[in-house]
């Protein structure tokens, strides 16, 4: 990458690193010493800056707050055995960020700003990249509309910010999930494929209802018929049915997950048959009943692979196989972990050393 971007750097003179306890660190609550910020004004990106992480003064009229033009990404940086730092498949997150921007009538961002902003931030906060197994530095690029105007239209001004947050292992136990047949996450013609704020806002109430019923998470179904499985929470969902790995094909209502894509590539590489297609609730329930559904799991950057232990559907609870028997998902998750931590050959060229 060419080092063209002029970035103004203000060093944080009060590092919080020494006082930060990495063990049992909660997801997304602790931020590193710095953040990267850029502005979109007068039709161009400018004011590239690294500064101490902290509040950004803003008008309460900014349109992101009122009308929701806000998009984000999530990726992780890993410490390799050599001590180098690698970001996993950041090119895919960059591509998707601009797909989200386009759908939300926001400006796209040039690759060098996205990538150099991230690389420079990592360089400032290198010591924050954890060395412990199963830990990483989570990176959160976000863009939001900053016009201070209540007019309903696409904003003219935007801010792009990259935050970094050290994270450890996510869920450990297999989850009890409910197949949701009333509320939906996405619909045809909507914004389900964009990583945009409103998709998460609309999911919170149904999620809270499911929690009251004793579930840990939801499996979303299609808005028209509730007969097709779409995603699980804010992650893609996969099944092993009759020995084949099946998952919903990406489209308007399915977010094109980087972890999903990675697991499919690794599965194919292992000679496992993969089907990306419409997945019916009926076949999943039938498989749970007759034992041909041997694995079910959610996949995403935050938790990588989260096993699903029980599925609730129309008042019935279906117990799935013991997670310790799930050789396909655990085998692929292990290989994925080894690749991104530099413990196995990076044969697909997924690691970007910064
Ligand atoms: C972020 C996200 C995913 C997972 O994408 P990754 O790139 O694997 O992290 C899946 N579904 C939704 C709705 C998401 O927001």
Short mmCIF file of C-alpha atoms and ligand atoms in Angstrom, two decimals:
data_model
loop_
_atom_site.label_atom_id
_atom_site.label_comp_id
_atom_site.label_asym_id
_atom_site.label_seq_id
_atom_site.Cartn_x
_atom_site.Cartn_y
_atom_site.Cartn_z
CA UNK A 1 0.00 0.00 0.00
CA UNK A 2 1.24 3.49 -0.80
CA UNK A 3 1.67 5.80 2.14
CA UNK A 4 -0.04 8.84 0.67
CA UNK A 5 -2.49 9.96 3.31
CA UNK A 6 -1.42 12.93 5.44
CA UNK A 7 -2.59 12.04 8.94
CA UNK A 8 -2.30 14.51 11.78
CA UNK A 9 -1.29 12.66 14.94
CA UNK A 10 -1.99 13.75 18.49
CA UNK A 11 -0.55 11.29 20.98
CA UNK A 12 -2.44 10.30 24.08
CA UNK A 13 -0.18 11.23 26.99
CA UNK A 14 -2.35 9.30 29.49
CA UNK A 15 -2.25 5.71 28.27
CA UNK A 16 -4.76 3.43 30.03
CA UNK A 17 -2.98 0.26 28.88
CA UNK A 18 -1.11 -0.47 32.11
CA UNK A 19 -4.28 -0.33 34.21
CA UNK A 20 -6.37 -2.44 31.77
CA UNK A 21 -7.13 -5.99 32.87
CA UNK A 22 -7.37 -8.17 29.73
CA UNK A 23 -8.62 -11.29 31.48
CA UNK A 24 -12.45 -11.62 31.24
CA UNK A 25 -12.57 -8.32 29.33
CA UNK A 26 -16.18 -7.46 28.40
CA UNK A 27 -16.90 -7.12 24.65
CA UNK A 28 -16.68 -3.58 23.30
CA UNK A 29 -16.42 -1.64 26.56
CA UNK A 30 -12.73 -0.87 26.74
CA UNK A 31 -11.18 1.22 23.97
CA UNK A 32 -7.53 1.73 23.13
CA UNK A 33 -5.73 5.04 23.65
CA UNK A 34 -6.42 6.41 20.15
CA UNK A 35 -9.01 6.68 17.41
CA UNK A 36 -8.86 7.59 13.72
CA UNK A 37 -11.21 10.30 12.46
CA UNK A 38 -11.94 11.77 9.01
CA UNK A 39 -14.61 14.14 7.69
CA UNK A 40 -16.57 14.25 4.48
CA UNK A 41 -17.20 17.90 3.65
CA UNK A 42 -17.70 19.82 0.39
CA UNK A 43 -17.84 16.55 -1.51
CA UNK A 44 -14.50 15.17 -0.34
CA UNK A 45 -12.78 13.30 2.48
CA UNK A 46 -10.43 15.45 4.58
CA UNK A 47 -9.08 16.16 8.11
CA UNK A 48 -7.42 12.77 8.62
CA UNK A 49 -6.48 12.56 12.24
CA UNK A 50 -5.38 10.19 14.97
CA UNK A 51 -6.25 11.53 18.39
CA UNK A 52 -6.84 10.29 21.93
CA UNK A 53 -10.01 8.18 22.19
CA UNK A 54 -12.77 10.27 23.74
CA UNK A 55 -15.91 12.35 23.19
CA UNK A 56 -16.45 14.21 19.91
CA UNK A 57 -18.52 17.39 20.39
CA UNK A 58 -21.50 17.45 18.06
CA UNK A 59 -24.83 19.17 17.52
CA UNK A 60 -27.87 17.26 18.81
CA UNK A 61 -29.40 18.03 15.38
CA UNK A 62 -27.03 15.74 13.45
CA UNK A 63 -29.09 13.72 11.04
CA UNK A 64 -27.58 10.34 12.01
CA UNK A 65 -29.44 10.65 15.31
CA UNK A 66 -32.76 11.56 13.73
CA UNK A 67 -32.87 9.67 10.45
CA UNK A 68 -30.35 6.89 10.95
CA UNK A 69 -27.70 7.30 8.26
CA UNK A 70 -25.10 5.27 10.12
CA UNK A 71 -23.07 2.24 9.02
CA UNK A 72 -20.28 0.24 10.59
CA UNK A 73 -17.90 -2.68 10.21
CA UNK A 74 -16.27 -5.16 12.55
CA UNK A 75 -12.98 -6.99 12.06
CA UNK A 76 -10.14 -8.25 14.20
CA UNK A 77 -6.36 -7.83 14.45
CA UNK A 78 -4.34 -10.76 15.81
CA UNK A 79 -0.90 -11.08 17.32
CA UNK A 80 1.17 -13.63 15.38
CA UNK A 81 3.83 -15.83 17.03
CA UNK A 82 6.47 -13.62 15.34
CA UNK A 83 5.08 -10.66 17.27
CA UNK A 84 3.73 -9.14 14.05
CA UNK A 85 0.12 -7.98 13.87
CA UNK A 86 -2.27 -9.26 11.22
CA UNK A 87 -5.74 -8.05 10.31
CA UNK A 88 -7.99 -10.78 8.98
CA UNK A 89 -9.60 -10.16 5.55
CA UNK A 90 -9.93 -6.38 5.95
CA UNK A 91 -10.39 -6.07 2.18
CA UNK A 92 -13.78 -7.79 2.52
CA UNK A 93 -14.86 -5.41 5.28
CA UNK A 94 -13.78 -2.46 3.16
CA UNK A 95 -15.85 -3.70 0.20
CA UNK A 96 -18.88 -4.26 2.38
CA UNK A 97 -18.55 -0.86 4.06
CA UNK A 98 -18.95 0.82 0.70
CA UNK A 99 -21.87 -1.46 -0.24
CA UNK A 100 -23.57 -0.34 2.99
CA UNK A 101 -22.68 3.32 2.27
CA UNK A 102 -24.19 3.11 -1.19
CA UNK A 103 -27.48 1.66 0.05
CA UNK A 104 -27.79 4.32 2.77
CA UNK A 105 -27.14 7.18 0.29
CA UNK A 106 -23.82 7.93 2.02
CA UNK A 107 -20.50 8.67 0.30
CA UNK A 108 -18.20 5.72 -0.29
CA UNK A 109 -14.72 5.90 1.18
CA UNK A 110 -11.50 5.40 -0.81
CA UNK A 111 -9.56 2.26 0.06
CA UNK A 112 -6.42 4.15 1.17
CA UNK A 113 -8.36 6.13 3.77
CA UNK A 114 -10.06 3.05 5.20
CA UNK A 115 -6.92 0.90 5.17
CA UNK A 116 -4.34 3.51 6.15
CA UNK A 117 -6.59 4.87 8.86
CA UNK A 118 -6.79 1.39 10.36
CA UNK A 119 -3.10 0.59 9.88
CA UNK A 120 -2.03 3.88 11.45
CA UNK A 121 -4.36 3.37 14.40
CA UNK A 122 -2.97 -0.14 14.96
CA UNK A 123 0.55 1.23 14.82
CA UNK A 124 -0.26 3.80 17.48
CA UNK A 125 -1.91 1.18 19.69
CA UNK A 126 0.26 -1.87 18.88
CA UNK A 127 0.73 -2.79 22.52
CA UNK A 128 -3.05 -3.11 22.89
CA UNK A 129 -3.16 -6.14 20.55
CA UNK A 130 -3.50 -9.02 23.02
CA UNK A 131 -1.00 -11.86 23.11
CA UNK A 132 -3.27 -14.39 24.87
CA UNK A 133 -4.90 -17.25 22.95
CA UNK A 134 -8.45 -16.47 21.75
CA UNK A 135 -7.93 -12.74 22.27
CA UNK A 136 -7.77 -10.10 19.53
CA UNK A 137 -8.11 -6.38 18.92
CA UNK A 138 -11.59 -5.70 17.57
CA UNK A 139 -11.72 -2.85 15.05
CA UNK A 140 -14.88 -0.83 14.60
CA UNK A 141 -15.02 1.57 11.64
CA UNK A 142 -18.22 3.65 11.68
CA UNK A 143 -19.59 6.40 9.42
CA UNK A 144 -22.49 8.68 10.30
CA UNK A 145 -24.30 11.74 8.95
CA UNK A 146 -23.36 15.04 10.58
CA UNK A 147 -25.54 17.69 8.90
CA UNK A 148 -27.12 19.68 11.73
CA UNK A 149 -30.44 20.00 9.99
CA UNK A 150 -33.83 18.39 10.48
CA UNK A 151 -34.64 18.30 6.78
CA UNK A 152 -35.28 14.75 5.61
CA UNK A 153 -32.66 14.15 2.94
CA UNK A 154 -29.27 12.55 2.59
CA UNK A 155 -26.76 14.50 4.66
CA UNK A 156 -23.97 16.44 2.92
CA UNK A 157 -21.47 15.94 5.75
CA UNK A 158 -20.26 12.75 7.39
CA UNK A 159 -17.75 11.58 9.92
CA UNK A 160 -15.71 8.38 9.65
CA UNK A 161 -14.24 7.04 12.88
CA UNK A 162 -12.26 3.90 13.66
CA UNK A 163 -12.27 2.61 17.22
CA UNK A 164 -10.27 -0.32 18.56
CA UNK A 165 -11.25 -2.51 21.48
CA UNK A 166 -9.41 -5.53 22.92
CA UNK A 167 -11.65 -8.63 23.16
CA UNK A 168 -11.46 -12.12 24.55
CA UNK A 169 -13.48 -15.31 24.04
CA UNK A 170 -17.23 -14.79 23.52
CA UNK A 171 -20.03 -17.23 24.45
CA UNK A 172 -18.87 -20.62 25.57
CA UNK A 173 -22.02 -22.67 26.06
CA UNK A 174 -24.33 -23.85 23.28
CA UNK A 175 -27.26 -21.49 22.87
CA UNK A 176 -30.99 -21.99 23.12
CA UNK A 177 -32.44 -20.17 20.12
CA UNK A 178 -35.98 -19.41 19.02
CA UNK A 179 -37.13 -19.50 15.40
CA UNK A 180 -38.90 -16.14 15.17
CA UNK A 181 -42.17 -16.17 13.25
CA UNK A 182 -43.65 -12.76 14.08
CA UNK A 183 -40.91 -10.11 13.97
CA UNK A 184 -38.32 -9.86 11.21
CA UNK A 185 -34.80 -8.48 10.84
CA UNK A 186 -34.95 -7.74 7.11
CA UNK A 187 -37.25 -7.75 4.12
CA UNK A 188 -36.99 -7.75 0.32
CA UNK A 189 -36.34 -4.23 -0.91
CA UNK A 190 -34.99 -3.26 2.51
CA UNK A 191 -31.54 -2.79 4.00
CA UNK A 192 -30.80 -6.21 5.50
CA UNK A 193 -27.61 -6.64 3.48
CA UNK A 194 -26.20 -3.33 4.78
CA UNK A 195 -24.42 -3.10 8.13
CA UNK A 196 -26.55 -0.17 9.18
CA UNK A 197 -27.72 0.97 12.61
CA UNK A 198 -31.47 0.54 12.11
CA UNK A 199 -31.14 -3.20 11.46
CA UNK A 200 -29.86 -3.63 15.01
CA UNK A 201 -32.37 -1.21 16.55
CA UNK A 202 -35.31 -3.16 15.10
CA UNK A 203 -33.96 -6.44 16.41
CA UNK A 204 -33.68 -5.39 20.06
CA UNK A 205 -37.35 -5.62 21.02
CA UNK A 206 -37.91 -9.11 19.52
CA UNK A 207 -34.64 -10.21 21.13
CA UNK A 208 -35.80 -8.96 24.55
CA UNK A 209 -39.13 -10.84 24.11
CA UNK A 210 -37.28 -14.04 23.28
CA UNK A 211 -35.05 -13.59 26.33
CA UNK A 212 -38.14 -13.26 28.52
CA UNK A 213 -39.21 -16.65 27.14
CA UNK A 214 -35.86 -18.09 28.21
CA UNK A 215 -34.02 -18.02 24.88
CA UNK A 216 -30.45 -16.79 24.33
CA UNK A 217 -30.88 -15.77 20.72
CA UNK A 218 -33.23 -15.69 17.70
CA UNK A 219 -33.20 -17.31 14.30
CA UNK A 220 -34.77 -14.86 11.87
CA UNK A 221 -37.09 -16.05 9.11
CA UNK A 222 -38.21 -14.37 5.87
CA UNK A 223 -40.74 -11.57 6.28
CA UNK A 224 -43.17 -12.87 3.64
CA UNK A 225 -43.77 -16.44 4.83
CA UNK A 226 -41.64 -17.13 7.93
CA UNK A 227 -40.79 -20.45 6.34
CA UNK A 228 -37.15 -19.81 5.40
CA UNK A 229 -34.26 -19.48 7.82
CA UNK A 230 -32.24 -16.27 7.34
CA UNK A 231 -29.75 -15.39 10.09
CA UNK A 232 -29.25 -15.83 13.83
CA UNK A 233 -29.09 -12.60 15.82
CA UNK A 234 -26.42 -10.47 14.16
CA UNK A 235 -24.63 -13.49 12.73
CA UNK A 236 -25.08 -15.84 9.79
CA UNK A 237 -26.38 -19.32 10.58
CA UNK A 238 -25.22 -22.68 9.26
CA UNK A 239 -26.36 -26.26 9.60
CA UNK A 240 -24.94 -29.70 8.91
CA UNK A 241 -27.81 -31.72 7.47
CA UNK A 242 -27.20 -35.21 6.04
CA UNK A 243 -23.47 -34.48 6.20
CA UNK A 244 -23.74 -31.35 4.02
CA UNK A 245 -23.04 -27.82 5.19
CA UNK A 246 -26.05 -25.67 4.36
CA UNK A 247 -26.65 -21.95 4.78
CA UNK A 248 -28.92 -19.27 3.34
CA UNK A 249 -27.62 -17.83 0.06
CA UNK A 250 -26.68 -14.16 0.39
CA UNK A 251 -29.18 -11.68 -1.02
CA UNK A 252 -31.12 -8.58 -0.01
CA UNK A 253 -32.09 -9.95 3.40
CA UNK A 254 -28.90 -11.80 4.29
CA UNK A 255 -25.77 -9.97 5.36
CA UNK A 256 -22.74 -11.19 3.40
CA UNK A 257 -20.62 -12.24 6.38
CA UNK A 258 -16.86 -12.50 6.10
CA UNK A 259 -16.85 -15.39 8.59
CA UNK A 260 -19.57 -17.11 6.54
CA UNK A 261 -17.49 -16.75 3.38
CA UNK A 262 -14.35 -17.95 5.19
CA UNK A 263 -16.05 -21.04 6.65
CA UNK A 264 -17.52 -21.95 3.27
CA UNK A 265 -14.05 -21.70 1.66
CA UNK A 266 -12.49 -23.87 4.38
CA UNK A 267 -15.31 -26.43 4.21
CA UNK A 268 -14.97 -26.76 0.42
CA UNK A 269 -11.21 -27.07 0.84
CA UNK A 270 -11.81 -30.01 3.19
CA UNK A 271 -14.06 -31.67 0.59
CA UNK A 272 -17.29 -30.99 2.50
CA UNK A 273 -20.34 -30.42 0.28
CA UNK A 274 -21.63 -26.88 0.75
CA UNK A 275 -25.09 -25.70 -0.28
CA UNK A 276 -25.87 -21.98 -0.37
CA UNK A 277 -29.58 -21.82 -1.05
CA UNK A 278 -32.93 -21.18 0.57
CA UNK A 279 -33.06 -23.16 3.82
CA UNK A 280 -36.54 -24.11 5.02
CA UNK A 281 -37.59 -24.12 8.65
CA UNK A 282 -39.36 -27.41 7.83
CA UNK A 283 -36.15 -29.23 6.83
CA UNK A 284 -34.32 -27.99 9.93
CA UNK A 285 -37.12 -29.12 12.24
CA UNK A 286 -37.43 -32.46 10.41
CA UNK A 287 -33.66 -32.94 10.71
CA UNK A 288 -33.77 -32.11 14.41
CA UNK A 289 -36.51 -34.72 14.88
CA UNK A 290 -34.93 -37.53 12.87
CA UNK A 291 -31.31 -36.88 13.82
CA UNK A 292 -30.00 -35.92 10.35
CA UNK A 293 -29.38 -32.38 11.63
CA UNK A 294 -26.05 -33.02 13.31
CA UNK A 295 -24.79 -29.45 13.75
CA UNK A 296 -26.23 -25.92 13.96
CA UNK A 297 -24.16 -22.84 14.62
CA UNK A 298 -23.98 -19.07 14.18
CA UNK A 299 -20.95 -17.46 12.52
CA UNK A 300 -19.60 -13.91 12.77
CA UNK A 301 -16.47 -11.92 13.60
CA UNK A 302 -17.31 -11.23 17.24
CA UNK A 303 -17.76 -14.87 18.34
CA UNK A 304 -16.48 -16.80 15.25
CA UNK A 305 -18.54 -19.99 15.76
CA UNK A 306 -21.30 -20.20 18.37
CA UNK A 307 -22.94 -23.59 18.80
CA UNK A 308 -26.73 -23.83 18.90
CA UNK A 309 -27.83 -26.46 21.42
CA UNK A 310 -31.61 -26.17 21.35
CA UNK A 311 -34.10 -24.77 18.85
CA UNK A 312 -37.53 -23.52 19.87
CA UNK A 313 -40.24 -23.43 17.20
CA UNK A 314 -43.98 -22.89 17.59
CA UNK A 315 -43.91 -23.76 21.28
CA UNK A 316 -41.83 -26.94 20.90
CA UNK A 317 -38.22 -27.26 21.98
CA UNK A 318 -35.86 -29.42 19.91
CA UNK A 319 -32.71 -30.71 21.52
CA UNK A 320 -29.74 -30.93 19.14
CA UNK A 321 -26.64 -33.13 19.29
CA UNK A 322 -24.12 -32.58 22.07
CA UNK A 323 -21.72 -29.86 20.87
CA UNK A 324 -18.72 -32.10 21.63
CA UNK A 325 -19.79 -34.40 18.74
CA UNK A 326 -19.74 -31.61 16.15
CA UNK A 327 -16.60 -32.38 14.24
CA UNK A 328 -17.35 -30.29 11.12
CA UNK A 329 -17.91 -26.89 12.73
CA UNK A 330 -15.32 -27.37 15.46
CA UNK A 331 -12.73 -28.63 12.94
CA UNK A 332 -13.28 -25.63 10.65
CA UNK A 333 -13.30 -23.18 13.57
CA UNK A 334 -9.99 -24.62 14.76
CA UNK A 335 -8.40 -24.26 11.33
CA UNK A 336 -9.72 -20.69 10.99
CA UNK A 337 -8.26 -19.79 14.38
CA UNK A 338 -4.90 -21.27 13.47
CA UNK A 339 -4.75 -19.37 10.18
CA UNK A 340 -5.57 -15.97 11.60
CA UNK A 341 -3.25 -16.46 14.56
CA UNK A 342 -0.39 -17.43 12.25
CA UNK A 343 -0.26 -21.05 13.51
CA UNK A 344 -1.23 -22.60 10.15
CA UNK A 345 -0.31 -21.72 6.56
CA UNK A 346 -2.30 -18.74 5.26
CA UNK A 347 -3.03 -20.57 2.01
CA UNK A 348 -5.83 -18.22 0.94
CA UNK A 349 -3.84 -15.02 1.62
CA UNK A 350 -6.27 -13.76 4.26
CA UNK A 351 -3.81 -12.18 6.71
CA UNK A 352 -2.76 -8.57 6.21
CA UNK A 353 0.37 -7.82 8.23
CA UNK A 354 0.35 -4.24 9.48
C1 LIG B 1 -21.81 -8.42 11.05
C2 LIG B 1 -22.95 -9.34 10.75
C3 LIG B 1 -22.76 -10.68 10.38
C4 LIG B 1 -21.42 -11.35 10.39
O1 LIG B 1 -20.53 -10.80 9.49
P1 LIG B 1 -18.96 -11.03 9.69
O2 LIG B 1 -18.38 -10.32 8.54
O3 LIG B 1 -18.74 -12.49 9.64
O4 LIG B 1 -18.60 -10.47 11.00
C5 LIG B 1 -23.86 -11.43 10.02
N1 LIG B 1 -25.10 -10.92 10.07
C6 LIG B 1 -25.33 -9.65 10.46
C7 LIG B 1 -26.72 -9.15 10.49
C8 LIG B 1 -24.26 -8.83 10.82
O5 LIG B 1 -24.49 -7.59 11.22
#
